[in-house]
PDB file of C-alpha atoms and ligand atoms in Angstrom:
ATOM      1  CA  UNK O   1       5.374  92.908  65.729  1.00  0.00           C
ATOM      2  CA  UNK O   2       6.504  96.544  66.820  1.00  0.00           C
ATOM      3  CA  UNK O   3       8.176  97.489  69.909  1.00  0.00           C
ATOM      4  CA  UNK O   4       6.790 100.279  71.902  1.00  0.00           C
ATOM      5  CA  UNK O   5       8.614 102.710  74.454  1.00  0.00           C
ATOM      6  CA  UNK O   6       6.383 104.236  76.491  1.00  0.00           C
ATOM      7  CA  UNK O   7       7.804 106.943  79.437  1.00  0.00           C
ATOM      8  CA  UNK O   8       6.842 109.357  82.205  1.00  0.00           C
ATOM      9  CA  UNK O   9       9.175 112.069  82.805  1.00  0.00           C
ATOM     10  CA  UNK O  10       8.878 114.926  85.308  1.00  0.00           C
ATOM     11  CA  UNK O  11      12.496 116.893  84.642  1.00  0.00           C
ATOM     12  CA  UNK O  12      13.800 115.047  81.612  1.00  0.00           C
ATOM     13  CA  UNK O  13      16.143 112.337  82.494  1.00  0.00           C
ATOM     14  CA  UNK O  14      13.668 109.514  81.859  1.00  0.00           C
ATOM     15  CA  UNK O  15      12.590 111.048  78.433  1.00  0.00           C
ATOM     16  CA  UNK O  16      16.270 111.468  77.298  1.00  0.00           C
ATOM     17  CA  UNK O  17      17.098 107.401  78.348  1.00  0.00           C
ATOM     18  CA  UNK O  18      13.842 106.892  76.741  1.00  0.00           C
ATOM     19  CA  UNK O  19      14.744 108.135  73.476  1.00  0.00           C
ATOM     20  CA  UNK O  20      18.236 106.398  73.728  1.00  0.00           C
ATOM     21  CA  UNK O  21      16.241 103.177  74.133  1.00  0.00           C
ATOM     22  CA  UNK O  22      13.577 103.552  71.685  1.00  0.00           C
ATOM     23  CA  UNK O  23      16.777 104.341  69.055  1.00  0.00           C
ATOM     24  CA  UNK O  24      18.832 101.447  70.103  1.00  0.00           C
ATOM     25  CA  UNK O  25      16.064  99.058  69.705  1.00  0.00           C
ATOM     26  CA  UNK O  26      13.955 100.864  66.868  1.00  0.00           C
ATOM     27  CA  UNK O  27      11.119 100.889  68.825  1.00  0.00           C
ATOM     28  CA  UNK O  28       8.289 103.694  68.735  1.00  0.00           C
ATOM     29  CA  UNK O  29       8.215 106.244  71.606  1.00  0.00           C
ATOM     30  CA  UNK O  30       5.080 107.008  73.718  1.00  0.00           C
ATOM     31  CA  UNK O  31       5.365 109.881  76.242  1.00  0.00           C
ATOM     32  CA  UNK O  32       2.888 109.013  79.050  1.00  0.00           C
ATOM     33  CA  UNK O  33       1.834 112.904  79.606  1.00  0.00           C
ATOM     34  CA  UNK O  34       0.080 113.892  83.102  1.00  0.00           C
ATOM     35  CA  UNK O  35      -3.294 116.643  82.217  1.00  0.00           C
ATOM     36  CA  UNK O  36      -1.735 118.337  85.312  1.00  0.00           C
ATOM     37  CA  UNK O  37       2.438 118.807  84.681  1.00  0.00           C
ATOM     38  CA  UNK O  38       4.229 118.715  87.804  1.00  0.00           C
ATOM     39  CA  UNK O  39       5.867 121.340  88.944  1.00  0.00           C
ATOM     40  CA  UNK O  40       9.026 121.656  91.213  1.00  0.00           C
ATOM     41  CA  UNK O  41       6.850 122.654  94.274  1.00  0.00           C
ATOM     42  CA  UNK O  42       4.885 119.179  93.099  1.00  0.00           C
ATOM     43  CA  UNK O  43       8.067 117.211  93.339  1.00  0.00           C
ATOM     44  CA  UNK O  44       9.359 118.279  96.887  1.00  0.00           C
ATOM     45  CA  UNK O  45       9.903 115.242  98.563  1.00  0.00           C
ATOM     46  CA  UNK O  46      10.750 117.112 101.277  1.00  0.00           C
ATOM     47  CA  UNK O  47       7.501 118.328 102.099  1.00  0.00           C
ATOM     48  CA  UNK O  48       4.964 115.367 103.509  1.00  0.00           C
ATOM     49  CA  UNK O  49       1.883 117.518 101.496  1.00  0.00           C
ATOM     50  CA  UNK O  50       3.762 118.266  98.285  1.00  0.00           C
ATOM     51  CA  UNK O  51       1.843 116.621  95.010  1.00  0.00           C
ATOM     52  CA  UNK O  52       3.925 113.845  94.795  1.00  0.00           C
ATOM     53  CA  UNK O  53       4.287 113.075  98.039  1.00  0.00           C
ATOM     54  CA  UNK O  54       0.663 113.403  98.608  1.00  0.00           C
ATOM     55  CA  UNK O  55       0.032 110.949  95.796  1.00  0.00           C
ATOM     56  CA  UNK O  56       3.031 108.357  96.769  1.00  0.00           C
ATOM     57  CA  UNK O  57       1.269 107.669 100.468  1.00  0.00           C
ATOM     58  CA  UNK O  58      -2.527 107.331  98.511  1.00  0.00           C
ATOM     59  CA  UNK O  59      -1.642 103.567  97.238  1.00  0.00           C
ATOM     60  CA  UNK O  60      -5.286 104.246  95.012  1.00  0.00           C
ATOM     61  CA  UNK O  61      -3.656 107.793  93.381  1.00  0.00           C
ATOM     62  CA  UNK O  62      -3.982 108.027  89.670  1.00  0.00           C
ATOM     63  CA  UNK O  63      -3.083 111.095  88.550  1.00  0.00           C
ATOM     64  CA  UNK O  64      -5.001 111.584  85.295  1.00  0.00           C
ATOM     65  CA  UNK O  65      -3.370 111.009  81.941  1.00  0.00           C
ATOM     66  CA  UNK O  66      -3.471 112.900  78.148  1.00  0.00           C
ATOM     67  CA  UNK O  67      -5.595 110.838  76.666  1.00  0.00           C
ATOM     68  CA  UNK O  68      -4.037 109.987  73.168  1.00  0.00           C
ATOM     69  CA  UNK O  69      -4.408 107.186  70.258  1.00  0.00           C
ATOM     70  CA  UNK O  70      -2.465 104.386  71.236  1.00  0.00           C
ATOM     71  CA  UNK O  71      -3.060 101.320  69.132  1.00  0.00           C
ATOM     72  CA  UNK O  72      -1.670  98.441  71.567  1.00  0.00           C
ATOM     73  CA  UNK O  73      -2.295  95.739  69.162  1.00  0.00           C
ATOM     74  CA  UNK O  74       0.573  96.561  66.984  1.00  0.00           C
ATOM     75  CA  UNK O  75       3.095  95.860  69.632  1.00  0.00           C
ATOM     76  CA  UNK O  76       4.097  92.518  71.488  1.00  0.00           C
ATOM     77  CA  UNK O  77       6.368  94.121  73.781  1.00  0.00           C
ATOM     78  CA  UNK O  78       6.174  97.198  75.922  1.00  0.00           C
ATOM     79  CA  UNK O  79       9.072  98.796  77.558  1.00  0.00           C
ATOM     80  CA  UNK O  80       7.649 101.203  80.519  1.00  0.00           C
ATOM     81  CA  UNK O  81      10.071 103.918  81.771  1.00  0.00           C
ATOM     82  CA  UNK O  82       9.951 106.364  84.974  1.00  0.00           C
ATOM     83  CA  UNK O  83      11.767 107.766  87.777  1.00  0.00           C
ATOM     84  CA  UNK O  84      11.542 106.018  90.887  1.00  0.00           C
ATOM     85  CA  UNK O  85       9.745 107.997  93.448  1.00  0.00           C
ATOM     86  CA  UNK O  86      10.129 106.801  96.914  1.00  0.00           C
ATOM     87  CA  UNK O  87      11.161 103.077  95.437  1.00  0.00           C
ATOM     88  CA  UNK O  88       8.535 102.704  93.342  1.00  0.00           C
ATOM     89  CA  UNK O  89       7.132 103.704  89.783  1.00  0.00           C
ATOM     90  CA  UNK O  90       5.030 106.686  90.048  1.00  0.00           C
ATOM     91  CA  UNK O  91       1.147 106.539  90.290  1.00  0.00           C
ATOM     92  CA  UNK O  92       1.036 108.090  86.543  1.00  0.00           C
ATOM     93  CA  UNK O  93       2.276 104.531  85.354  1.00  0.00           C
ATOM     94  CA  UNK O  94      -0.184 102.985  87.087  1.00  0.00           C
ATOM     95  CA  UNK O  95      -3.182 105.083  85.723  1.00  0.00           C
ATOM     96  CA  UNK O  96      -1.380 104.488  82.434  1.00  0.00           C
ATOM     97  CA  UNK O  97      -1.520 100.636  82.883  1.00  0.00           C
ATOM     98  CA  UNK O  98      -4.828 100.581  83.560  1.00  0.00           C
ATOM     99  CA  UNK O  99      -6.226 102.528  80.821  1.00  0.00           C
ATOM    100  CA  UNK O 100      -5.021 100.214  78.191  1.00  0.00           C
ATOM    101  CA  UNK O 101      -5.706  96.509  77.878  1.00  0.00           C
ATOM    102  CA  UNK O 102      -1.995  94.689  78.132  1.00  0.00           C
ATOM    103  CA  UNK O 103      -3.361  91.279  77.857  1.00  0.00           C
ATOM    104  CA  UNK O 104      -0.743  89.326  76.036  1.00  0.00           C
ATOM    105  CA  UNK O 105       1.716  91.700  75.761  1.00  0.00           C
ATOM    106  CA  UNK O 106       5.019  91.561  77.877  1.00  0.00           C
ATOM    107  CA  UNK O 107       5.879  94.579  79.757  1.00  0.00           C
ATOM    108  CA  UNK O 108      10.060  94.942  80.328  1.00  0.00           C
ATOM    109  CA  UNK O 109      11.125  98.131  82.974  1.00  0.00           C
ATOM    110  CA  UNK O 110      13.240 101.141  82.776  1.00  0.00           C
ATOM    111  CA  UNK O 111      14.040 103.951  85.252  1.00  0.00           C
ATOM    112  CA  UNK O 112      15.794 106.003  86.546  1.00  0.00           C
ATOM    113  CA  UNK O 113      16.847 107.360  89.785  1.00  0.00           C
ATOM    114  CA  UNK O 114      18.947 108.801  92.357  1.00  0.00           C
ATOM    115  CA  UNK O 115      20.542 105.741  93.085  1.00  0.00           C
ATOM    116  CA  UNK O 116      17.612 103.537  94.039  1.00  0.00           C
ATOM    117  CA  UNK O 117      16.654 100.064  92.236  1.00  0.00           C
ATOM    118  CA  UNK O 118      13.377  98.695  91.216  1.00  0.00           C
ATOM    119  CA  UNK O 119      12.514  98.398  95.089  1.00  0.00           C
ATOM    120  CA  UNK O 120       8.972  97.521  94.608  1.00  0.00           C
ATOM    121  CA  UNK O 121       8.036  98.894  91.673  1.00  0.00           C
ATOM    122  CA  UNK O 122       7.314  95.669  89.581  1.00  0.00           C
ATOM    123  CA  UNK O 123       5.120  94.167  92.285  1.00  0.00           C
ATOM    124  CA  UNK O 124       2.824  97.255  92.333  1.00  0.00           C
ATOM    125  CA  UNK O 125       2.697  97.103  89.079  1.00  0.00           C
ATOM    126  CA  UNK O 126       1.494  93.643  88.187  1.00  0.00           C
ATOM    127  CA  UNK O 127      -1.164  94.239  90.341  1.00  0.00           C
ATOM    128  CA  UNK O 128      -2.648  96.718  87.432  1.00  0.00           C
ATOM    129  CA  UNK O 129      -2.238  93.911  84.605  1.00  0.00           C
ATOM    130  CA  UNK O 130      -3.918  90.856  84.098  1.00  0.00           C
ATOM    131  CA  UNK O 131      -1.656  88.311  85.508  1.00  0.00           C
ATOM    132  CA  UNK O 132      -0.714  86.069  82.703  1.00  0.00           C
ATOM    133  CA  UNK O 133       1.194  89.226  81.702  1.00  0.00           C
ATOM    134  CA  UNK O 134       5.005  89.224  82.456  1.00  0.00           C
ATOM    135  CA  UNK O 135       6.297  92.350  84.245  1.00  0.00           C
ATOM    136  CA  UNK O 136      10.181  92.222  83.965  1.00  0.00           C
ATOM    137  CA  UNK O 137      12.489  94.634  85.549  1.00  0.00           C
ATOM    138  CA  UNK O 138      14.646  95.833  82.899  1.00  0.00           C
ATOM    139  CA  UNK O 139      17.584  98.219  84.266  1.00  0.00           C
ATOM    140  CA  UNK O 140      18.526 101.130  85.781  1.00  0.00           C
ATOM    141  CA  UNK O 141      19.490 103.757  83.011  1.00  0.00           C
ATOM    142  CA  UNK O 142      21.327 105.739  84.999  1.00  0.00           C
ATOM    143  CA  UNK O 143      24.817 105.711  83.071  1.00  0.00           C
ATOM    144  CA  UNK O 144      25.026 106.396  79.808  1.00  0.00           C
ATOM    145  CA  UNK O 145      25.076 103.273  77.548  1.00  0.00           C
ATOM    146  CA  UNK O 146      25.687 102.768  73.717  1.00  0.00           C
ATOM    147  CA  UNK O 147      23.087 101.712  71.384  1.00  0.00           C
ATOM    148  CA  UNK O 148      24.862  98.320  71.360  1.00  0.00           C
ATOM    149  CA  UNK O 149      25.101  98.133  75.351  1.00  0.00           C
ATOM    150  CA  UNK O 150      21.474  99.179  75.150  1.00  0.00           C
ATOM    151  CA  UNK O 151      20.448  97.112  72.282  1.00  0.00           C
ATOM    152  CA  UNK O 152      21.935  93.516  74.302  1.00  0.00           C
ATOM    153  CA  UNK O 153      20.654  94.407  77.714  1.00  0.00           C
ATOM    154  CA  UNK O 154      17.440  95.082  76.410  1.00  0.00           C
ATOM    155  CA  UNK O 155      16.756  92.771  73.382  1.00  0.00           C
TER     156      UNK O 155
HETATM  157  C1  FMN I 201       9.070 112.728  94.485  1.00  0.00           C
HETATM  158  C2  FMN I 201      10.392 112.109  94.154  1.00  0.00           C
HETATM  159  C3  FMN I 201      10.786 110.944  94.797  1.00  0.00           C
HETATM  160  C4  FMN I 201      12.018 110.344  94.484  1.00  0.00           C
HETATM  161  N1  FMN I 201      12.359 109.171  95.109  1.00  0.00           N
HETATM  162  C5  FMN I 201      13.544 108.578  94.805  1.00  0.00           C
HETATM  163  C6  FMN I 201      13.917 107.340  95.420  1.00  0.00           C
HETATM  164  O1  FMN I 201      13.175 106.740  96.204  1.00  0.00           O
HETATM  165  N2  FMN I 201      15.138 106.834  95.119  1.00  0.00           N
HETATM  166  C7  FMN I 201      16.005 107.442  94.232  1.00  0.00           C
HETATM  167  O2  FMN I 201      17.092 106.939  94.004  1.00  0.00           O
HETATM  168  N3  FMN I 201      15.663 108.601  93.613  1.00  0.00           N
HETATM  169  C8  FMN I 201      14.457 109.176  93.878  1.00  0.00           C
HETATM  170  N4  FMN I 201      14.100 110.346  93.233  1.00  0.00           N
HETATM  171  C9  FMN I 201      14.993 110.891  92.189  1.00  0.00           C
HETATM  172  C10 FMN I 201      14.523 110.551  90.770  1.00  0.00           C
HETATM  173  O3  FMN I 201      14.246 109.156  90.638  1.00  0.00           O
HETATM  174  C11 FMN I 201      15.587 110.902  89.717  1.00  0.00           C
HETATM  175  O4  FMN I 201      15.987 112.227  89.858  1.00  0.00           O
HETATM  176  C12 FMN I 201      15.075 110.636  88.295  1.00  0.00           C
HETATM  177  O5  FMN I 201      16.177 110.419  87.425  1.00  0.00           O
HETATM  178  C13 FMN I 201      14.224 111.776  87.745  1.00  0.00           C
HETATM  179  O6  FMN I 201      13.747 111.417  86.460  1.00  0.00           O
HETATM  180  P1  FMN I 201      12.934 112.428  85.508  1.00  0.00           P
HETATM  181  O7  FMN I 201      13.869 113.581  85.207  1.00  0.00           O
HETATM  182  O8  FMN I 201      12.648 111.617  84.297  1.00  0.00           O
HETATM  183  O9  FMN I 201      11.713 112.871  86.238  1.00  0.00           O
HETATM  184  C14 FMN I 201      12.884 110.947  93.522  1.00  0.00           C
HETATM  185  C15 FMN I 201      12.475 112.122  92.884  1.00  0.00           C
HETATM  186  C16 FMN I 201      11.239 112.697  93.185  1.00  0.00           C
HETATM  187  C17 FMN I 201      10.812 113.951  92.464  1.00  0.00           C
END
């Protein structure tokens, strides 16, 4: 079977681990596009009515996705990427989640962030799968690894 990456990026530093990743483990890459890109004034954190922030407090958010062909059943394993956004994954990932049907895959995370771990990004997100399917917080990708670093922490 086929390994997928699949990422959400807003400025680029998730897509470029992303693309490390899929290398290092010669997986295919998904980008998991918003319809409506956000833009910087979307990402101000520090203002409580800015996009994201808007969407981070509304637990039932799902910020629509491109739809695109994405044949699941050729993969066992599927590596999800994002930035963490107030210690968790943002909304996008979990509108992505449940658009597609993961039963009997196994998901592994990526991210990455200002400085922040997985907080509670894996619980929220198992909430969106059926639950005989493993969630497993991957790593941070904050540093920049080689495709052998990547390859054994990841494989
Ligand atoms: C709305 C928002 C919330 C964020 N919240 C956190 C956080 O809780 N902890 C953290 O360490 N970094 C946080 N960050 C920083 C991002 O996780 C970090 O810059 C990430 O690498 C951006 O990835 P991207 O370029 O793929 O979008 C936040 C950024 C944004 C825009």
């Amino acid at each position: 079977m086929d390994k997928l990456v699949a990422y959400f990026s807003a400025t680029g530093t998730t897509e470029c681990a992303a693309k490390q990743l899929a290398q290092a483990l010669s997986a295919d890459l998904y980008e998991i596009e918003p319809v409506e890109k956000y833009t910087s004034a979307d990402l101000n954190w520090m203002d409580k009515k800015s996009r994201s922030s808007l969407e981070m407090k509304d637990p039932k958010s799902r910020p629509a996705i491109v739809k695109k062909a994405l044949d699941l059943d050729r993969y066992d394993t599927i590596y999800i990427g994002f930035p963490i956004w107030w210690y968790v994954a943002p909304r996008i990932i979990e509108t992505f989640l449940e658009s597609y049907d993961f039963a009997n895959k196994k998901i592994v995370l990526f991210a990455t962030s200002g400085g922040s771990h997985f907080g509670k990004a894996a619980d929220v997100l198992r909430k969106c799968v059926p639950s005989s399917t493993p969630i497993i917080e991957g790593h941070l990708l904050n540093d920049i690894y080689t495709k052998e670093q990547l390859k054994s922490l990841f494989d």
